[in-house]
């Protein structure tokens, strides 16, 4: 007892340090800026180190960005080589399931045509350039369910807010994503300008639990 | 060999030949049926593409819902319903899906977003086709390249942009015979590539200018090799 009393200051400091490290470590483990930089670097190109057995590589691209940000690989989400990667690495619906069920990611919103009402009763639309919910850089993943059957068909990563790059013809500020299979760099998050199934597309956005 | 035996042999041979001819006839008839079905399936695929855009199949301009009278809205509903019944089976969930889409579009008063869409198909191919045993249902896989003219406004103060999405998708569509006519029961998107004729995209300060421009140009098939 005397020992504990003698060193109580030191022990308290140790406890505080351990607590602080525990709280701060997850934030340090994932670097959103790195994910965004990677997304911008490869949005219009291809990293040949991450080949997959499919021509559709939207989810492969998003996974690469998460990986670049330091999101930890596991048995549920991993890439070794073209012959060995998890379904969640390369398929949109599987990645959404992984983020939702294994990672504990937060669903920021689901937007369907033509309206979404937020907690304050304000209506927002999936084709509004500013989503009102998407805030982060590099830790928010957008999923697209083109026929609204509950199965995700496409994925993109949020890279910030601003004016979209070409070929967008619009110059309003909005939330922006990078995406593959077709190269998209800093385009409006809803991708409506490119999507002829926009009327039945449901858009989901998840924030990674990092 | 007796004459009777020869006669029997002749009858049996003739029967076999007739049977073969009948089989060949049936197979040919089935094949022709398939070919004529292909044409029907492709036509329905194209019509369904127009239904999906809603505004492509109705004469009422629903770009500005607040300007529509109740009579305009009723006409839009009737036209759209008629188009849907030509293409979709009575029991298809798609009737509800697109009727709801139309209702939401008609109810979008004071939306900061205006848009109008005209759509069409550049090319559509049947990749595979599976009939059920009674040949009353067919699951057909299509690869389709579609074009669109899309006018939109991101917020109430922004310009009207005219864009030309060109999408290529692979879809499984289930067709069902209803009163002897093939109609669409359901569909599922398997792959969806989103490109566009970006060279044509423009922005305008008024909706009228945007509409006029969209009518004056036609996007090219960017997937064509």
Coordinates of N, CA, C and O in Angstrom, one line a residue, chain A residues 39-154:
Chain A
X39 N -5.7 8.9 -53.9 CA -6.8 8.9 -54.8 C -6.6 9.9 -56.0 O -6.8 9.6 -57.1
X40 N -6.1 11.1 -55.7 CA -5.8 12.1 -56.7 C -4.7 11.6 -57.7 O -4.7 11.9 -58.9
X41 N -3.7 10.9 -57.1 CA -2.6 10.5 -57.9 C -3.0 9.4 -59.0 O -2.6 9.4 -60.1
X42 N -3.9 8.5 -58.5 CA -4.3 7.4 -59.4 C -5.7 7.5 -60.0 O -6.2 6.6 -60.6
X43 N -6.4 8.6 -59.7 CA -7.8 8.8 -60.2 C -7.8 8.6 -61.7 O -8.7 8.0 -62.3
X44 N -6.8 9.2 -62.4 CA -6.8 9.1 -63.9 C -5.8 8.1 -64.4 O -5.4 8.2 -65.6
X45 N -5.3 7.3 -63.6 CA -4.3 6.3 -64.0 C -4.5 5.0 -63.3 O -5.6 4.7 -62.7
X46 N -3.5 4.1 -63.4 CA -3.7 2.8 -62.8 C -2.4 2.4 -62.0 O -1.3 2.7 -62.5
X47 N -2.6 1.9 -60.9 CA -1.4 1.4 -60.1 C -1.3 -0.1 -60.5 O -2.2 -0.9 -60.0
X48 N -0.3 -0.5 -61.2 CA -0.2 -1.8 -61.7 C 0.1 -2.8 -60.6 O 0.2 -4.0 -60.9
X49 N 0.4 -2.4 -59.4 CA 0.7 -3.3 -58.3 C -0.6 -3.9 -57.8 O -0.6 -4.8 -56.9
X50 N -1.8 -3.4 -58.2 CA -3.0 -3.9 -57.7 C -3.9 -4.4 -58.8 O -5.1 -3.9 -58.9
X51 N -3.5 -5.3 -59.5 CA -4.3 -5.9 -60.6 C -5.3 -6.8 -60.0 O -5.0 -7.5 -59.0
X52 N -6.5 -6.9 -60.6 CA -7.5 -7.8 -60.2 C -8.0 -8.6 -61.4 O -7.7 -8.2 -62.5
X53 N -8.9 -9.6 -61.2 CA -9.3 -10.4 -62.3 C -10.6 -9.9 -62.9 O -11.5 -10.6 -63.2
X54 N -10.8 -8.6 -62.9 CA -12.0 -8.0 -63.4 C -11.7 -6.7 -64.1 O -10.7 -6.0 -63.7
X55 N -12.4 -6.3 -65.1 CA -12.2 -5.1 -65.8 C -12.8 -3.9 -64.9 O -12.4 -2.8 -65.1
X56 N -13.8 -4.2 -64.1 CA -14.4 -3.2 -63.3 C -13.6 -3.1 -62.0 O -13.5 -4.0 -61.2
X57 N -13.0 -1.9 -61.9 CA -12.1 -1.8 -60.7 C -12.4 -0.6 -59.8 O -11.5 -0.1 -59.1
X58 N -13.6 -0.2 -59.8 CA -14.0 0.9 -58.9 C -13.7 0.6 -57.4 O -13.1 1.5 -56.7
X59 N -14.1 -0.5 -57.0 CA -13.9 -0.9 -55.6 C -12.4 -1.2 -55.3 O -11.9 -0.8 -54.2
X60 N -11.8 -1.8 -56.3 CA -10.3 -2.0 -56.1 C -9.6 -0.6 -55.9 O -8.7 -0.5 -55.0
X61 N -10.0 0.4 -56.6 CA -9.5 1.7 -56.5 C -9.7 2.3 -55.1 O -8.8 2.8 -54.4
X62 N -11.0 2.2 -54.7 CA -11.3 2.7 -53.3 C -10.5 2.0 -52.2 O -10.0 2.6 -51.3
X63 N -10.4 0.7 -52.4 CA -9.6 -0.1 -51.4 C -8.2 0.3 -51.4 O -7.5 0.4 -50.3
X64 N -7.6 0.6 -52.6 CA -6.2 1.0 -52.6 C -6.1 2.4 -51.9 O -5.1 2.6 -51.2
X65 N -7.0 3.2 -52.0 CA -7.0 4.5 -51.3 C -7.0 4.3 -49.8 O -6.3 4.9 -49.0
X66 N -7.9 3.4 -49.4 CA -8.0 3.1 -47.9 C -6.7 2.6 -47.4 O -6.2 2.9 -46.4
X67 N -6.2 1.7 -48.2 CA -4.9 1.0 -47.9 C -3.8 2.1 -47.8 O -3.0 2.1 -46.8
X68 N -3.8 3.0 -48.7 CA -2.8 4.1 -48.7 C -2.9 5.0 -47.5 O -1.9 5.5 -46.9
X69 N -4.1 5.1 -47.0 CA -4.4 5.9 -45.8 C -4.0 5.2 -44.5 O -4.0 5.7 -43.4
X70 N -3.7 3.9 -44.7 CA -3.3 3.1 -43.5 C -4.4 2.3 -42.9 O -4.2 1.8 -41.8
X71 N -5.5 2.1 -43.6 CA -6.5 1.2 -43.1 C -6.0 -0.2 -43.0 O -5.5 -0.7 -44.0
X72 N -6.1 -0.8 -41.8 CA -5.4 -2.1 -41.7 C -6.0 -3.3 -42.4 O -7.2 -3.4 -42.4
X73 N -5.2 -4.0 -43.1 CA -5.7 -5.2 -43.8 C -5.9 -6.3 -42.8 O -5.3 -6.3 -41.7
X74 N -6.9 -7.1 -43.1 CA -7.3 -8.2 -42.2 C -7.7 -9.4 -43.0 O -7.7 -9.3 -44.3
X75 N -8.2 -10.4 -42.3 CA -8.7 -11.6 -43.1 C -10.0 -11.2 -43.9 O -10.3 -11.9 -44.8
X76 N -10.6 -10.2 -43.4 CA -11.9 -9.8 -44.1 C -11.7 -8.8 -45.2 O -12.6 -8.6 -46.0
X77 N -10.5 -8.2 -45.2 CA -10.3 -7.2 -46.3 C -8.8 -7.1 -46.5 O -8.0 -6.7 -45.7
X78 N -8.3 -7.7 -47.7 CA -6.9 -7.8 -47.9 C -6.6 -7.9 -49.4 O -7.5 -8.2 -50.2
X79 N -5.4 -7.6 -49.8 CA -4.9 -7.8 -51.1 C -3.5 -8.3 -51.1 O -2.6 -7.7 -50.4
X80 N -3.3 -9.5 -51.7 CA -1.9 -10.0 -51.8 C -1.4 -9.8 -53.2 O -0.3 -9.2 -53.4
X81 N -2.1 -10.4 -54.1 CA -1.8 -10.3 -55.6 C -3.0 -10.6 -56.4 O -4.1 -10.8 -55.8
X82 N -2.8 -10.7 -57.7 CA -4.0 -10.8 -58.6 C -4.7 -12.1 -58.3 O -5.9 -12.3 -58.6
X83 N -4.1 -13.1 -57.7 CA -4.7 -14.4 -57.4 C -5.3 -14.4 -56.0 O -6.0 -15.4 -55.6
X84 N -5.0 -13.4 -55.2 CA -5.3 -13.6 -53.8 C -5.8 -12.2 -53.2 O -4.9 -11.4 -52.8
X85 N -7.1 -12.0 -53.2 CA -7.6 -10.8 -52.5 C -9.0 -11.1 -52.1 O -9.7 -12.0 -52.6
X86 N -9.5 -10.3 -51.1 CA -10.8 -10.6 -50.6 C -11.9 -10.0 -51.5 O -11.6 -9.1 -52.2
X87 N -13.1 -10.6 -51.4 CA -14.2 -10.1 -52.2 C -14.5 -8.6 -51.8 O -14.8 -7.8 -52.7
X88 N -14.3 -8.3 -50.6 CA -14.5 -7.0 -50.1 C -13.5 -6.0 -50.6 O -13.8 -4.8 -50.6
X89 N -12.4 -6.4 -51.1 CA -11.4 -5.5 -51.7 C -11.9 -5.0 -53.1 O -11.6 -3.9 -53.5
X90 N -12.6 -5.9 -53.8 CA -12.8 -5.6 -55.2 C -14.3 -5.5 -55.6 O -14.6 -5.1 -56.8
X91 N -15.2 -5.8 -54.7 CA -16.6 -5.7 -55.1 C -17.4 -4.7 -54.2 O -17.3 -4.8 -53.0
X92 N -18.2 -3.9 -54.8 CA -18.8 -2.8 -54.1 C -19.7 -3.2 -53.0 O -19.6 -2.7 -51.9
X93 N -20.5 -4.2 -53.3 CA -21.5 -4.6 -52.3 C -20.8 -5.3 -51.1 O -21.1 -5.1 -49.9
X94 N -19.7 -6.1 -51.4 CA -19.0 -6.7 -50.3 C -18.2 -5.7 -49.5 O -18.1 -5.8 -48.3
X95 N -17.7 -4.7 -50.1 CA -16.9 -3.6 -49.4 C -17.9 -2.9 -48.4 O -17.6 -2.6 -47.3
X96 N -19.1 -2.6 -49.0 CA -20.1 -1.9 -48.1 C -20.4 -2.8 -46.9 O -20.5 -2.3 -45.8
X97 N -20.6 -4.1 -47.1 CA -21.0 -5.0 -46.0 C -19.8 -5.0 -45.0 O -20.0 -5.0 -43.8
X98 N -18.6 -5.1 -45.6 CA -17.4 -5.1 -44.7 C -17.4 -3.8 -43.8 O -17.2 -3.9 -42.6
X99 N -17.5 -2.7 -44.4 CA -17.5 -1.4 -43.7 C -18.6 -1.3 -42.6 O -18.4 -0.9 -41.5
X100 N -19.8 -1.8 -43.1 CA -20.9 -1.7 -42.2 C -20.8 -2.7 -41.0 O -21.1 -2.3 -39.9
X101 N -20.5 -3.9 -41.4 CA -20.6 -5.0 -40.4 C -19.3 -5.3 -39.6 O -19.4 -5.7 -38.5
X102 N -18.2 -5.2 -40.3 CA -16.9 -5.5 -39.6 C -16.2 -4.3 -39.1 O -15.6 -4.4 -38.0
X103 N -16.2 -3.2 -39.9 CA -15.5 -2.0 -39.4 C -16.3 -1.1 -38.5 O -15.8 -0.3 -37.8
X104 N -17.6 -1.3 -38.5 CA -18.5 -0.4 -37.7 C -18.6 1.0 -38.2 O -18.7 1.9 -37.5
X105 N -18.4 1.1 -39.6 CA -18.5 2.4 -40.2 C -19.9 3.1 -40.0 O -20.9 2.4 -39.8
X106 N -19.9 4.4 -40.1 CA -21.2 5.1 -39.8 C -21.8 5.5 -41.1 O -21.2 6.0 -42.0
X107 N -23.1 5.1 -41.2 CA -23.9 5.5 -42.4 C -24.3 7.0 -42.3 O -25.0 7.4 -41.4
X108 N -23.7 7.8 -43.2 CA -24.0 9.2 -43.1 C -25.3 9.6 -43.8 O -25.9 10.6 -43.4
X109 N -25.7 8.8 -44.7 CA -26.9 9.1 -45.4 C -27.2 8.2 -46.5 O -26.3 7.5 -47.0
X110 N -28.5 8.1 -46.9 CA -28.9 7.4 -48.0 C -29.8 8.4 -48.8 O -30.7 8.9 -48.3
X111 N -29.4 8.6 -50.1 CA -30.1 9.5 -50.9 C -30.7 8.8 -52.1 O -30.0 8.2 -52.9
X112 N -32.0 9.0 -52.2 CA -32.6 8.4 -53.4 C -33.3 9.5 -54.2 O -33.6 10.6 -53.5
X113 N -33.6 9.4 -55.4 CA -34.3 10.4 -56.1 C -35.7 10.3 -55.6 O -36.3 9.2 -55.5
X114 N -36.4 11.3 -55.2 CA -35.8 12.6 -55.5 C -35.6 13.4 -54.2 O -35.0 14.5 -54.3
X115 N -35.8 12.9 -53.1 CA -35.6 13.7 -51.9 C -35.1 12.9 -50.7 O -35.4 11.7 -50.6
X116 N -34.5 13.6 -49.8 CA -34.0 13.1 -48.6 C -34.3 14.2 -47.5 O -33.9 15.3 -47.8
X117 N -34.8 13.8 -46.4 CA -35.1 14.8 -45.4 C -34.2 14.6 -44.2 O -34.1 13.5 -43.7
X118 N -33.5 15.7 -43.9 CA -32.5 15.5 -42.8 C -33.2 15.7 -41.4 O -34.4 15.9 -41.3
X119 N -32.4 15.6 -40.3 CA -33.0 15.6 -39.0 C -33.8 16.9 -38.7 O -34.6 17.0 -37.8
X120 N -33.4 18.0 -39.4 CA -34.1 19.3 -39.2 C -35.3 19.5 -40.1 O -35.8 20.6 -40.2
X121 N -35.6 18.4 -40.8 CA -36.8 18.5 -41.7 C -36.5 19.2 -43.0 O -37.4 19.6 -43.7
X122 N -35.2 19.5 -43.3 CA -34.9 20.1 -44.6 C -34.7 19.1 -45.6 O -34.0 18.1 -45.4
X123 N -35.3 19.4 -46.8 CA -35.2 18.4 -47.9 C -33.9 18.6 -48.7 O -33.5 19.7 -49.0
X124 N -33.2 17.5 -49.0 CA -32.0 17.6 -49.8 C -32.2 16.5 -50.9 O -32.9 15.5 -50.7
X125 N -31.5 16.7 -52.0 CA -31.7 15.9 -53.1 C -30.4 15.2 -53.5 O -29.4 15.8 -53.3
X126 N -30.5 14.0 -54.0 CA -29.3 13.3 -54.3 C -28.5 13.9 -55.5 O -27.4 13.6 -55.7
X127 N -29.2 14.9 -56.2 CA -28.4 15.5 -57.2 C -28.0 16.9 -56.8 O -27.6 17.7 -57.7
X128 N -28.2 17.3 -55.6 CA -27.7 18.5 -55.1 C -26.2 18.4 -54.9 O -25.7 17.3 -54.4
X129 N -25.4 19.4 -55.3 CA -24.0 19.2 -55.4 C -23.4 19.1 -54.0 O -22.4 18.4 -53.7
X130 N -24.0 19.8 -53.0 CA -23.5 19.7 -51.7 C -24.4 18.8 -50.8 O -25.6 19.1 -50.6
X131 N -23.9 17.7 -50.4 CA -24.7 16.7 -49.8 C -25.3 17.1 -48.4 O -26.2 16.5 -48.0
X132 N -24.6 18.0 -47.7 CA -25.0 18.4 -46.4 C -24.5 17.5 -45.3 O -24.5 17.8 -44.2
X133 N -24.2 16.3 -45.7 CA -23.7 15.3 -44.7 C -22.3 14.9 -44.8 O -21.6 14.6 -43.9
X134 N -21.8 15.0 -46.0 CA -20.4 14.5 -46.3 C -19.4 15.6 -45.9 O -19.5 16.8 -46.4
X135 N -18.5 15.3 -45.0 CA -17.6 16.4 -44.5 C -16.1 16.0 -44.7 O -15.3 16.9 -44.9
X136 N -15.8 14.8 -44.5 CA -14.4 14.4 -44.3 C -13.7 14.2 -45.6 O -14.3 14.3 -46.7
X137 N -12.4 14.0 -45.5 CA -11.6 13.8 -46.7 C -10.9 12.4 -46.5 O -10.2 12.2 -45.6
X138 N -11.2 11.6 -47.5 CA -10.5 10.3 -47.5 C -11.0 9.2 -46.6 O -10.6 8.1 -46.7
X139 N -11.9 9.5 -45.7 CA -12.4 8.4 -44.9 C -13.9 8.2 -45.1 O -14.6 7.5 -44.4
X140 N -14.4 8.8 -46.2 CA -15.8 8.6 -46.5 C -16.0 7.9 -47.9 O -15.4 8.4 -48.9
X141 N -16.7 6.9 -47.9 CA -16.8 6.1 -49.1 C -18.3 6.1 -49.5 O -19.2 6.0 -48.7
X142 N -18.5 6.4 -50.8 CA -19.8 6.6 -51.4 C -20.1 5.3 -52.2 O -19.3 4.9 -53.0
X143 N -21.3 4.8 -52.0 CA -21.7 3.6 -52.8 C -23.0 3.9 -53.6 O -23.8 4.7 -53.2
X144 N -23.0 3.3 -54.7 CA -24.1 3.6 -55.7 C -24.9 2.3 -56.0 O -24.2 1.3 -56.4
X145 N -26.2 2.3 -55.8 CA -27.0 1.1 -56.1 C -27.9 1.6 -57.2 O -28.9 2.3 -57.1
X146 N -27.5 1.3 -58.5 CA -28.1 1.8 -59.6 C -29.6 1.5 -59.8 O -30.4 2.3 -60.3
X147 N -30.0 0.2 -59.4 CA -31.4 -0.1 -59.6 C -32.1 -0.2 -58.3 O -33.2 -0.8 -58.3
X148 N -31.5 0.3 -57.3 CA -32.2 0.4 -55.9 C -32.7 -1.0 -55.5 O -33.8 -1.1 -54.9
X149 N -31.9 -2.0 -55.7 CA -32.3 -3.4 -55.2 C -31.6 -3.8 -54.0 O -31.7 -4.9 -53.5
X150 N -30.9 -2.8 -53.4 CA -30.2 -3.1 -52.1 C -28.8 -3.6 -52.3 O -28.1 -3.8 -51.3
X151 N -28.4 -3.9 -53.6 CA -27.1 -4.4 -53.8 C -26.2 -3.3 -54.5 O -26.6 -2.7 -55.6
X152 N -25.1 -3.0 -53.9 CA -24.3 -1.9 -54.4 C -23.6 -2.3 -55.7 O -23.1 -3.4 -55.9
X153 N -23.6 -1.3 -56.7 CA -23.0 -1.6 -58.0 C -21.7 -0.8 -58.2 O -21.0 -1.1 -59.2
X154 N -21.5 0.2 -57.4 CA -20.4 1.1 -57.7 C -19.9 1.8 -56.4 O -20.6 1.9 -55.4

